[in-house]
JSON list of C-alpha atoms in Angstrom, two decimals:
[
{"chain": "A", "resi": 1, "resn": "MET", "atom": "CA", "xyz": [93.27, 108.68, 96.25]},
{"chain": "A", "resi": 2, "resn": "LEU", "atom": "CA", "xyz": [93.47, 105.06, 97.41]},
{"chain": "A", "resi": 3, "resn": "SER", "atom": "CA", "xyz": [90.81, 103.79, 99.78]},
{"chain": "A", "resi": 4, "resn": "GLU", "atom": "CA", "xyz": [91.70, 101.94, 103.00]},
{"chain": "A", "resi": 5, "resn": "TYR", "atom": "CA", "xyz": [90.68, 98.67, 101.33]},
{"chain": "A", "resi": 6, "resn": "ASP", "atom": "CA", "xyz": [92.95, 99.33, 98.32]},
{"chain": "A", "resi": 7, "resn": "LYS", "atom": "CA", "xyz": [95.87, 100.07, 100.65]},
{"chain": "A", "resi": 8, "resn": "LYS", "atom": "CA", "xyz": [95.30, 96.78, 102.47]},
{"chain": "A", "resi": 9, "resn": "ILE", "atom": "CA", "xyz": [95.16, 94.81, 99.19]},
{"chain": "A", "resi": 10, "resn": "ILE", "atom": "CA", "xyz": [98.30, 96.45, 97.76]},
{"chain": "A", "resi": 11, "resn": "ALA", "atom": "CA", "xyz": [100.26, 96.01, 101.00]},
{"chain": "A", "resi": 12, "resn": "SER", "atom": "CA", "xyz": [99.13, 92.40, 101.42]},
{"chain": "A", "resi": 13, "resn": "TYR", "atom": "CA", "xyz": [100.06, 91.27, 97.91]},
{"chain": "A", "resi": 14, "resn": "SER", "atom": "CA", "xyz": [103.31, 93.26, 97.97]},
{"chain": "A", "resi": 15, "resn": "MET", "atom": "CA", "xyz": [104.32, 91.50, 101.17]},
{"chain": "A", "resi": 16, "resn": "LYS", "atom": "CA", "xyz": [103.51, 88.04, 99.82]},
{"chain": "A", "resi": 17, "resn": "VAL", "atom": "CA", "xyz": [105.25, 88.54, 96.47]},
{"chain": "A", "resi": 18, "resn": "VAL", "atom": "CA", "xyz": [108.40, 90.00, 98.03]},
{"chain": "A", "resi": 19, "resn": "ILE", "atom": "CA", "xyz": [108.60, 87.31, 100.71]},
{"chain": "A", "resi": 20, "resn": "ILE", "atom": "CA", "xyz": [108.28, 84.49, 98.16]},
{"chain": "A", "resi": 21, "resn": "ALA", "atom": "CA", "xyz": [110.95, 86.11, 95.97]},
{"chain": "A", "resi": 22, "resn": "THR", "atom": "CA", "xyz": [113.18, 86.53, 99.03]},
{"chain": "A", "resi": 23, "resn": "LEU", "atom": "CA", "xyz": [112.74, 82.87, 99.97]},
{"chain": "A", "resi": 24, "resn": "VAL", "atom": "CA", "xyz": [113.79, 81.75, 96.47]},
{"chain": "A", "resi": 25, "resn": "LEU", "atom": "CA", "xyz": [116.83, 84.05, 96.50]},
{"chain": "A", "resi": 26, "resn": "ALA", "atom": "CA", "xyz": [117.77, 83.07, 100.06]},
{"chain": "A", "resi": 27, "resn": "LEU", "atom": "CA", "xyz": [117.68, 79.39, 99.11]},
{"chain": "A", "resi": 28, "resn": "ILE", "atom": "CA", "xyz": [119.95, 80.06, 96.13]},
{"chain": "A", "resi": 29, "resn": "VAL", "atom": "CA", "xyz": [122.57, 81.99, 98.14]},
{"chain": "A", "resi": 30, "resn": "GLU", "atom": "CA", "xyz": [122.02, 79.91, 101.31]},
{"chain": "A", "resi": 31, "resn": "GLN", "atom": "CA", "xyz": [121.15, 82.79, 103.64]},
{"chain": "A", "resi": 32, "resn": "TRP", "atom": "CA", "xyz": [119.53, 80.75, 106.37]},
{"chain": "A", "resi": 33, "resn": "ILE", "atom": "CA", "xyz": [118.40, 83.63, 108.55]},
{"chain": "A", "resi": 34, "resn": "TRP", "atom": "CA", "xyz": [116.30, 84.96, 105.65]},
{"chain": "A", "resi": 35, "resn": "ILE", "atom": "CA", "xyz": [115.09, 81.48, 104.76]},
{"chain": "A", "resi": 36, "resn": "VAL", "atom": "CA", "xyz": [113.69, 81.13, 108.28]},
{"chain": "A", "resi": 37, "resn": "GLY", "atom": "CA", "xyz": [112.28, 84.65, 108.18]},
{"chain": "A", "resi": 38, "resn": "SER", "atom": "CA", "xyz": [110.65, 84.05, 104.79]},
{"chain": "A", "resi": 39, "resn": "ILE", "atom": "CA", "xyz": [109.03, 80.82, 105.96]},
{"chain": "A", "resi": 40, "resn": "ILE", "atom": "CA", "xyz": [107.63, 82.61, 109.01]},
{"chain": "A", "resi": 41, "resn": "GLY", "atom": "CA", "xyz": [106.35, 85.43, 106.79]},
{"chain": "A", "resi": 42, "resn": "ILE", "atom": "CA", "xyz": [104.72, 83.01, 104.37]},
{"chain": "A", "resi": 43, "resn": "SER", "atom": "CA", "xyz": [103.12, 81.20, 107.30]},
{"chain": "A", "resi": 44, "resn": "ILE", "atom": "CA", "xyz": [101.62, 84.45, 108.56]},
{"chain": "A", "resi": 45, "resn": "GLY", "atom": "CA", "xyz": [100.35, 85.41, 105.11]},
{"chain": "A", "resi": 46, "resn": "PHE", "atom": "CA", "xyz": [99.15, 82.13, 103.63]},
{"chain": "A", "resi": 47, "resn": "ILE", "atom": "CA", "xyz": [98.57, 79.27, 106.06]},
{"chain": "A", "resi": 48, "resn": "PRO", "atom": "CA", "xyz": [95.29, 80.59, 107.59]},
{"chain": "A", "resi": 49, "resn": "THR", "atom": "CA", "xyz": [93.85, 81.00, 104.10]},
{"chain": "A", "resi": 50, "resn": "ILE", "atom": "CA", "xyz": [95.12, 77.67, 102.78]},
{"chain": "A", "resi": 51, "resn": "LEU", "atom": "CA", "xyz": [93.88, 75.65, 105.74]},
{"chain": "A", "resi": 52, "resn": "LYS", "atom": "CA", "xyz": [90.66, 77.67, 106.06]},
{"chain": "A", "resi": 53, "resn": "LYS", "atom": "CA", "xyz": [91.04, 77.81, 109.82]},
{"chain": "A", "resi": 54, "resn": "ASN", "atom": "CA", "xyz": [88.45, 79.41, 112.05]},
{"chain": "A", "resi": 55, "resn": "ILE", "atom": "CA", "xyz": [91.15, 81.75, 113.34]},
{"chain": "A", "resi": 56, "resn": "LYS", "atom": "CA", "xyz": [92.23, 84.16, 110.64]},
{"chain": "A", "resi": 57, "resn": "LEU", "atom": "CA", "xyz": [94.10, 87.32, 111.54]},
{"chain": "A", "resi": 58, "resn": "THR", "atom": "CA", "xyz": [95.04, 90.01, 109.03]},
{"chain": "A", "resi": 59, "resn": "LEU", "atom": "CA", "xyz": [97.90, 92.37, 109.77]},
{"chain": "A", "resi": 60, "resn": "PRO", "atom": "CA", "xyz": [97.47, 96.15, 109.53]},
{"chain": "A", "resi": 61, "resn": "TRP", "atom": "CA", "xyz": [98.57, 97.35, 106.09]},
{"chain": "A", "resi": 62, "resn": "PRO", "atom": "CA", "xyz": [101.46, 99.53, 107.42]},
{"chain": "A", "resi": 63, "resn": "ILE", "atom": "CA", "xyz": [103.01, 96.42, 109.00]},
{"chain": "A", "resi": 64, "resn": "GLU", "atom": "CA", "xyz": [102.62, 94.41, 105.78]},
{"chain": "A", "resi": 65, "resn": "LEU", "atom": "CA", "xyz": [104.19, 97.27, 103.82]},
{"chain": "A", "resi": 66, "resn": "LEU", "atom": "CA", "xyz": [107.10, 97.43, 106.27]},
{"chain": "A", "resi": 67, "resn": "ILE", "atom": "CA", "xyz": [107.61, 93.67, 105.96]},
{"chain": "A", "resi": 68, "resn": "ALA", "atom": "CA", "xyz": [107.68, 93.96, 102.16]},
{"chain": "A", "resi": 69, "resn": "SER", "atom": "CA", "xyz": [110.18, 96.85, 102.40]},
{"chain": "A", "resi": 70, "resn": "VAL", "atom": "CA", "xyz": [112.54, 94.99, 104.75]},
{"chain": "A", "resi": 71, "resn": "PHE", "atom": "CA", "xyz": [112.53, 91.84, 102.62]},
{"chain": "A", "resi": 72, "resn": "GLY", "atom": "CA", "xyz": [112.84, 93.91, 99.43]},
{"chain": "A", "resi": 73, "resn": "LEU", "atom": "CA", "xyz": [115.88, 95.79, 100.74]},
{"chain": "A", "resi": 74, "resn": "ASN", "atom": "CA", "xyz": [117.51, 92.51, 101.70]},
{"chain": "A", "resi": 75, "resn": "MET", "atom": "CA", "xyz": [116.98, 91.21, 98.15]},
{"chain": "A", "resi": 76, "resn": "VAL", "atom": "CA", "xyz": [118.71, 94.31, 96.77]},
{"chain": "A", "resi": 77, "resn": "GLY", "atom": "CA", "xyz": [121.49, 93.95, 99.32]},
{"chain": "A", "resi": 78, "resn": "THR", "atom": "CA", "xyz": [122.03, 90.31, 98.43]},
{"chain": "A", "resi": 79, "resn": "LEU", "atom": "CA", "xyz": [121.34, 90.26, 94.69]},
{"chain": "A", "resi": 80, "resn": "LEU", "atom": "CA", "xyz": [123.17, 93.48, 93.84]},
{"chain": "A", "resi": 81, "resn": "ASN", "atom": "CA", "xyz": [125.71, 93.15, 96.66]},
{"chain": "A", "resi": 82, "resn": "ALA", "atom": "CA", "xyz": [124.49, 96.50, 98.00]},
{"chain": "A", "resi": 83, "resn": "TYR", "atom": "CA", "xyz": [125.57, 95.60, 101.52]},
{"chain": "A", "resi": 84, "resn": "SER", "atom": "CA", "xyz": [129.19, 95.81, 100.38]},
{"chain": "A", "resi": 85, "resn": "THR", "atom": "CA", "xyz": [129.03, 98.45, 97.63]},
{"chain": "A", "resi": 86, "resn": "ILE", "atom": "CA", "xyz": [126.59, 101.05, 99.01]},
{"chain": "A", "resi": 87, "resn": "PRO", "atom": "CA", "xyz": [127.71, 102.85, 102.18]},
{"chain": "A", "resi": 88, "resn": "TYR", "atom": "CA", "xyz": [125.39, 102.34, 105.16]},
{"chain": "A", "resi": 89, "resn": "PHE", "atom": "CA", "xyz": [122.94, 100.25, 103.14]},
{"chain": "A", "resi": 90, "resn": "ILE", "atom": "CA", "xyz": [122.90, 97.67, 105.92]},
{"chain": "A", "resi": 91, "resn": "ALA", "atom": "CA", "xyz": [122.09, 100.46, 108.38]},
{"chain": "A", "resi": 92, "resn": "ILE", "atom": "CA", "xyz": [119.08, 101.49, 106.28]},
{"chain": "A", "resi": 93, "resn": "THR", "atom": "CA", "xyz": [117.83, 97.90, 106.24]},
{"chain": "A", "resi": 94, "resn": "GLN", "atom": "CA", "xyz": [118.44, 97.64, 109.98]},
{"chain": "A", "resi": 95, "resn": "LEU", "atom": "CA", "xyz": [116.51, 100.87, 110.58]},
{"chain": "A", "resi": 96, "resn": "LEU", "atom": "CA", "xyz": [113.46, 99.62, 108.69]},
{"chain": "A", "resi": 97, "resn": "PHE", "atom": "CA", "xyz": [113.70, 96.27, 110.48]},
{"chain": "A", "resi": 98, "resn": "SER", "atom": "CA", "xyz": [113.77, 98.00, 113.87]},
{"chain": "A", "resi": 99, "resn": "ILE", "atom": "CA", "xyz": [110.80, 100.17, 112.91]},
{"chain": "A", "resi": 100, "resn": "LEU", "atom": "CA", "xyz": [108.91, 97.03, 111.86]},
{"chain": "A", "resi": 101, "resn": "VAL", "atom": "CA", "xyz": [109.67, 95.28, 115.17]},
{"chain": "A", "resi": 102, "resn": "ALA", "atom": "CA", "xyz": [108.78, 98.38, 117.19]},
{"chain": "A", "resi": 103, "resn": "PHE", "atom": "CA", "xyz": [105.56, 99.05, 115.29]},
{"chain": "A", "resi": 104, "resn": "PHE", "atom": "CA", "xyz": [104.44, 95.44, 115.56]},
{"chain": "A", "resi": 105, "resn": "ALA", "atom": "CA", "xyz": [105.28, 95.37, 119.27]},
{"chain": "A", "resi": 106, "resn": "PHE", "atom": "CA", "xyz": [103.41, 98.63, 119.86]},
{"chain": "A", "resi": 107, "resn": "ALA", "atom": "CA", "xyz": [100.37, 97.31, 117.99]},
{"chain": "A", "resi": 108, "resn": "ILE", "atom": "CA", "xyz": [100.27, 94.08, 120.03]},
{"chain": "A", "resi": 109, "resn": "ILE", "atom": "CA", "xyz": [100.72, 95.89, 123.37]},
{"chain": "A", "resi": 110, "resn": "TYR", "atom": "CA", "xyz": [98.08, 98.46, 122.43]},
{"chain": "A", "resi": 111, "resn": "ILE", "atom": "CA", "xyz": [95.62, 95.75, 121.37]},
{"chain": "A", "resi": 112, "resn": "LEU", "atom": "CA", "xyz": [96.12, 93.79, 124.60]},
{"chain": "A", "resi": 113, "resn": "ASP", "atom": "CA", "xyz": [95.67, 96.98, 126.62]},
{"chain": "A", "resi": 114, "resn": "GLU", "atom": "CA", "xyz": [92.46, 97.87, 124.81]},
{"chain": "A", "resi": 115, "resn": "TYR", "atom": "CA", "xyz": [90.82, 94.48, 124.32]},
{"chain": "A", "resi": 116, "resn": "TRP", "atom": "CA", "xyz": [92.14, 92.27, 127.15]},
{"chain": "A", "resi": 117, "resn": "ASP", "atom": "CA", "xyz": [91.30, 92.73, 130.82]},
{"chain": "A", "resi": 118, "resn": "GLY", "atom": "CA", "xyz": [94.61, 91.21, 131.89]},
{"chain": "A", "resi": 119, "resn": "LEU", "atom": "CA", "xyz": [96.71, 94.20, 130.81]},
{"chain": "A", "resi": 120, "resn": "LYS", "atom": "CA", "xyz": [96.31, 97.89, 131.52]},
{"chain": "A", "resi": 121, "resn": "MET", "atom": "CA", "xyz": [99.29, 100.03, 130.64]},
{"chain": "A", "resi": 122, "resn": "ASP", "atom": "CA", "xyz": [100.03, 103.74, 130.36]},
{"chain": "A", "resi": 123, "resn": "LYS", "atom": "CA", "xyz": [100.97, 104.88, 126.86]},
{"chain": "A", "resi": 124, "resn": "TYR", "atom": "CA", "xyz": [104.41, 106.02, 128.03]},
{"chain": "A", "resi": 125, "resn": "ALA", "atom": "CA", "xyz": [105.02, 102.63, 129.62]},
{"chain": "A", "resi": 126, "resn": "MET", "atom": "CA", "xyz": [104.07, 101.14, 126.24]},
{"chain": "A", "resi": 127, "resn": "ALA", "atom": "CA", "xyz": [106.67, 103.34, 124.56]},
{"chain": "A", "resi": 128, "resn": "PHE", "atom": "CA", "xyz": [109.35, 102.26, 127.03]},
{"chain": "A", "resi": 129, "resn": "LEU", "atom": "CA", "xyz": [108.53, 98.56, 126.59]},
{"chain": "A", "resi": 130, "resn": "VAL", "atom": "CA", "xyz": [108.52, 98.92, 122.80]},
{"chain": "A", "resi": 131, "resn": "THR", "atom": "CA", "xyz": [111.94, 100.59, 122.85]},
{"chain": "A", "resi": 132, "resn": "VAL", "atom": "CA", "xyz": [113.42, 97.91, 125.11]},
{"chain": "A", "resi": 133, "resn": "THR", "atom": "CA", "xyz": [111.88, 95.14, 122.97]},
{"chain": "A", "resi": 134, "resn": "THR", "atom": "CA", "xyz": [113.36, 96.65, 119.81]},
{"chain": "A", "resi": 135, "resn": "MET", "atom": "CA", "xyz": [116.80, 96.94, 121.41]},
{"chain": "A", "resi": 136, "resn": "ALA", "atom": "CA", "xyz": [116.60, 93.34, 122.63]},
{"chain": "A", "resi": 137, "resn": "SER", "atom": "CA", "xyz": [115.63, 92.06, 119.17]},
{"chain": "A", "resi": 138, "resn": "ALA", "atom": "CA", "xyz": [118.58, 93.98, 117.68]},
{"chain": "A", "resi": 139, "resn": "VAL", "atom": "CA", "xyz": [120.98, 92.39, 120.18]},
{"chain": "A", "resi": 140, "resn": "ILE", "atom": "CA", "xyz": [119.68, 88.91, 119.33]},
{"chain": "A", "resi": 141, "resn": "LEU", "atom": "CA", "xyz": [119.97, 89.59, 115.58]},
{"chain": "A", "resi": 142, "resn": "GLU", "atom": "CA", "xyz": [123.51, 90.93, 115.90]},
{"chain": "A", "resi": 143, "resn": "TYR", "atom": "CA", "xyz": [124.48, 87.94, 118.04]},
{"chain": "A", "resi": 144, "resn": "ILE", "atom": "CA", "xyz": [123.18, 85.66, 115.29]},
{"chain": "A", "resi": 145, "resn": "LYS", "atom": "CA", "xyz": [125.08, 87.58, 112.60]},
{"chain": "A", "resi": 146, "resn": "TYR", "atom": "CA", "xyz": [128.32, 88.03, 114.57]},
{"chain": "A", "resi": 147, "resn": "PHE", "atom": "CA", "xyz": [128.66, 84.35, 115.38]},
{"chain": "A", "resi": 148, "resn": "ASN", "atom": "CA", "xyz": [127.59, 83.33, 111.86]},
{"chain": "A", "resi": 149, "resn": "ILE", "atom": "CA", "xyz": [124.80, 81.10, 113.21]},
{"chain": "A", "resi": 150, "resn": "PHE", "atom": "CA", "xyz": [122.66, 81.27, 110.05]},
{"chain": "A", "resi": 151, "resn": "GLY", "atom": "CA", "xyz": [125.35, 81.82, 107.43]},
{"chain": "A", "resi": 152, "resn": "ARG", "atom": "CA", "xyz": [125.55, 85.61, 107.53]},
{"chain": "A", "resi": 153, "resn": "ARG", "atom": "CA", "xyz": [128.63, 87.09, 109.20]},
{"chain": "A", "resi": 154, "resn": "GLN", "atom": "CA", "xyz": [128.92, 90.50, 110.83]},
{"chain": "A", "resi": 155, "resn": "THR", "atom": "CA", "xyz": [132.60, 91.24, 110.26]},
{"chain": "A", "resi": 156, "resn": "THR", "atom": "CA", "xyz": [133.37, 94.22, 112.52]},
{"chain": "A", "resi": 157, "resn": "VAL", "atom": "CA", "xyz": [132.58, 95.41, 116.01]},
{"chain": "A", "resi": 158, "resn": "GLU", "atom": "CA", "xyz": [131.89, 98.84, 114.52]},
{"chain": "A", "resi": 159, "resn": "GLY", "atom": "CA", "xyz": [129.22, 97.28, 112.30]},
{"chain": "A", "resi": 160, "resn": "VAL", "atom": "CA", "xyz": [127.57, 95.69, 115.32]},
{"chain": "A", "resi": 161, "resn": "LEU", "atom": "CA", "xyz": [127.57, 98.97, 117.24]},
{"chain": "A", "resi": 162, "resn": "LEU", "atom": "CA", "xyz": [126.20, 100.88, 114.25]},
{"chain": "A", "resi": 163, "resn": "CYS", "atom": "CA", "xyz": [123.32, 98.42, 113.82]},
{"chain": "A", "resi": 164, "resn": "LEU", "atom": "CA", "xyz": [122.54, 98.53, 117.54]},
{"chain": "A", "resi": 165, "resn": "LEU", "atom": "CA", "xyz": [122.55, 102.33, 117.51]},
{"chain": "A", "resi": 166, "resn": "VAL", "atom": "CA", "xyz": [120.32, 102.46, 114.44]},
{"chain": "A", "resi": 167, "resn": "SER", "atom": "CA", "xyz": [117.91, 99.94, 115.97]},
{"chain": "A", "resi": 168, "resn": "THR", "atom": "CA", "xyz": [117.69, 101.91, 119.20]},
{"chain": "A", "resi": 169, "resn": "PHE", "atom": "CA", "xyz": [116.98, 105.08, 117.23]},
{"chain": "A", "resi": 170, "resn": "GLY", "atom": "CA", "xyz": [114.28, 103.32, 115.20]},
{"chain": "A", "resi": 171, "resn": "GLY", "atom": "CA", "xyz": [112.66, 101.95, 118.35]},
{"chain": "A", "resi": 172, "resn": "ILE", "atom": "CA", "xyz": [112.62, 105.35, 120.08]},
{"chain": "A", "resi": 173, "resn": "VAL", "atom": "CA", "xyz": [111.22, 107.18, 117.05]},
{"chain": "A", "resi": 174, "resn": "THR", "atom": "CA", "xyz": [108.52, 104.55, 116.44]},
{"chain": "A", "resi": 175, "resn": "ALA", "atom": "CA", "xyz": [107.55, 104.58, 120.13]},
{"chain": "A", "resi": 176, "resn": "ALA", "atom": "CA", "xyz": [107.28, 108.38, 120.06]},
{"chain": "A", "resi": 177, "resn": "VAL", "atom": "CA", "xyz": [105.13, 108.27, 116.92]},
{"chain": "A", "resi": 178, "resn": "GLY", "atom": "CA", "xyz": [102.94, 105.59, 118.52]},
{"chain": "A", "resi": 179, "resn": "VAL", "atom": "CA", "xyz": [102.35, 107.70, 121.63]},
{"chain": "A", "resi": 180, "resn": "ASN", "atom": "CA", "xyz": [101.48, 110.69, 119.44]},
{"chain": "A", "resi": 181, "resn": "LEU", "atom": "CA", "xyz": [98.98, 108.61, 117.43]},
{"chain": "A", "resi": 182, "resn": "ILE", "atom": "CA", "xyz": [97.35, 107.36, 120.65]},
{"chain": "A", "resi": 183, "resn": "LYS", "atom": "CA", "xyz": [97.05, 110.93, 121.93]},
{"chain": "A", "resi": 184, "resn": "LYS", "atom": "CA", "xyz": [95.31, 111.95, 118.71]},
{"chain": "A", "resi": 185, "resn": "GLY", "atom": "CA", "xyz": [93.09, 108.85, 118.78]},
{"chain": "A", "resi": 186, "resn": "LYS", "atom": "CA", "xyz": [94.45, 107.64, 115.44]},
{"chain": "A", "resi": 187, "resn": "PHE", "atom": "CA", "xyz": [96.28, 104.47, 116.47]},
{"chain": "A", "resi": 188, "resn": "ASP", "atom": "CA", "xyz": [93.02, 102.56, 116.67]},
{"chain": "A", "resi": 189, "resn": "ASP", "atom": "CA", "xyz": [92.47, 103.35, 112.99]},
{"chain": "A", "resi": 190, "resn": "ILE", "atom": "CA", "xyz": [95.64, 101.35, 112.28]},
{"chain": "A", "resi": 191, "resn": "ALA", "atom": "CA", "xyz": [95.41, 98.50, 114.80]},
{"chain": "A", "resi": 192, "resn": "GLY", "atom": "CA", "xyz": [91.67, 98.45, 115.49]},
{"chain": "A", "resi": 193, "resn": "ASP", "atom": "CA", "xyz": [90.75, 95.78, 112.92]},
{"chain": "A", "resi": 194, "resn": "LEU", "atom": "CA", "xyz": [93.45, 93.40, 114.16]},
{"chain": "A", "resi": 195, "resn": "GLY", "atom": "CA", "xyz": [92.43, 94.14, 117.74]},
{"chain": "A", "resi": 196, "resn": "LYS", "atom": "CA", "xyz": [88.81, 93.22, 117.08]},
{"chain": "A", "resi": 197, "resn": "GLN", "atom": "CA", "xyz": [89.90, 90.03, 115.31]},
{"chain": "A", "resi": 198, "resn": "ILE", "atom": "CA", "xyz": [92.06, 89.03, 118.28]},
{"chain": "A", "resi": 199, "resn": "GLU", "atom": "CA", "xyz": [89.25, 89.87, 120.69]},
{"chain": "A", "resi": 200, "resn": "ASP", "atom": "CA", "xyz": [86.61, 87.90, 118.77]},
{"chain": "A", "resi": 201, "resn": "GLN", "atom": "CA", "xyz": [88.72, 84.92, 117.71]},
{"chain": "A", "resi": 202, "resn": "ILE", "atom": "CA", "xyz": [91.12, 84.46, 120.63]},
{"chain": "A", "resi": 203, "resn": "ILE", "atom": "CA", "xyz": [90.27, 86.41, 123.78]},
{"chain": "A", "resi": 204, "resn": "LYS", "atom": "CA", "xyz": [86.52, 85.71, 123.84]},
{"chain": "A", "resi": 205, "resn": "ARG", "atom": "CA", "xyz": [87.07, 82.05, 122.92]},
{"chain": "A", "resi": 206, "resn": "ASN", "atom": "CA", "xyz": [89.47, 81.58, 125.82]},
{"chain": "A", "resi": 207, "resn": "LYS", "atom": "CA", "xyz": [86.94, 83.11, 128.20]},
{"chain": "A", "resi": 208, "resn": "LYS", "atom": "CA", "xyz": [84.40, 80.47, 127.18]},
{"chain": "A", "resi": 209, "resn": "ILE", "atom": "CA", "xyz": [86.80, 77.61, 127.90]}
]
């Protein structure tokens, strides 16, 4: 059975490899939305290490694995034209993307609630905020796709509605799972390391200023 450290290493390298491959593919096919996303992902994964900054934050391994999965599915959708040939493939990608957004949002809100004096929030309020945030991100993404802002066109209103519905479902399910993990005291096992890093490297530093 893999240790927690092994899971972190596998997830971290999987994320970096998939993001770099996605960036190369996105440049070839000129998918600008994924080019921007890949650059952001590479920045998160590599820049702190390359520049050897004092602030270095590592993402929880489930988030890194979700990032790798989302980028990997997009590569399959683009390279093998799965978006057009496999029914509801885009909905599957959208579902994982919404789960990623919701999980990341829940982790950040939970960390701020636990480690920062400026925010105290009930776990159900967290779930509501996470769901709304996920829905809002889906609306923004569909707006970008529908109006072909970054070179990827959403062709039908039905497709937009399906993606919005899937994103809402993903946000609600992730929020419910997050609340359940908090109740069982297990969410800190996932987000605790990142929370301590943010507390030590950002929150406490700002207090000293």
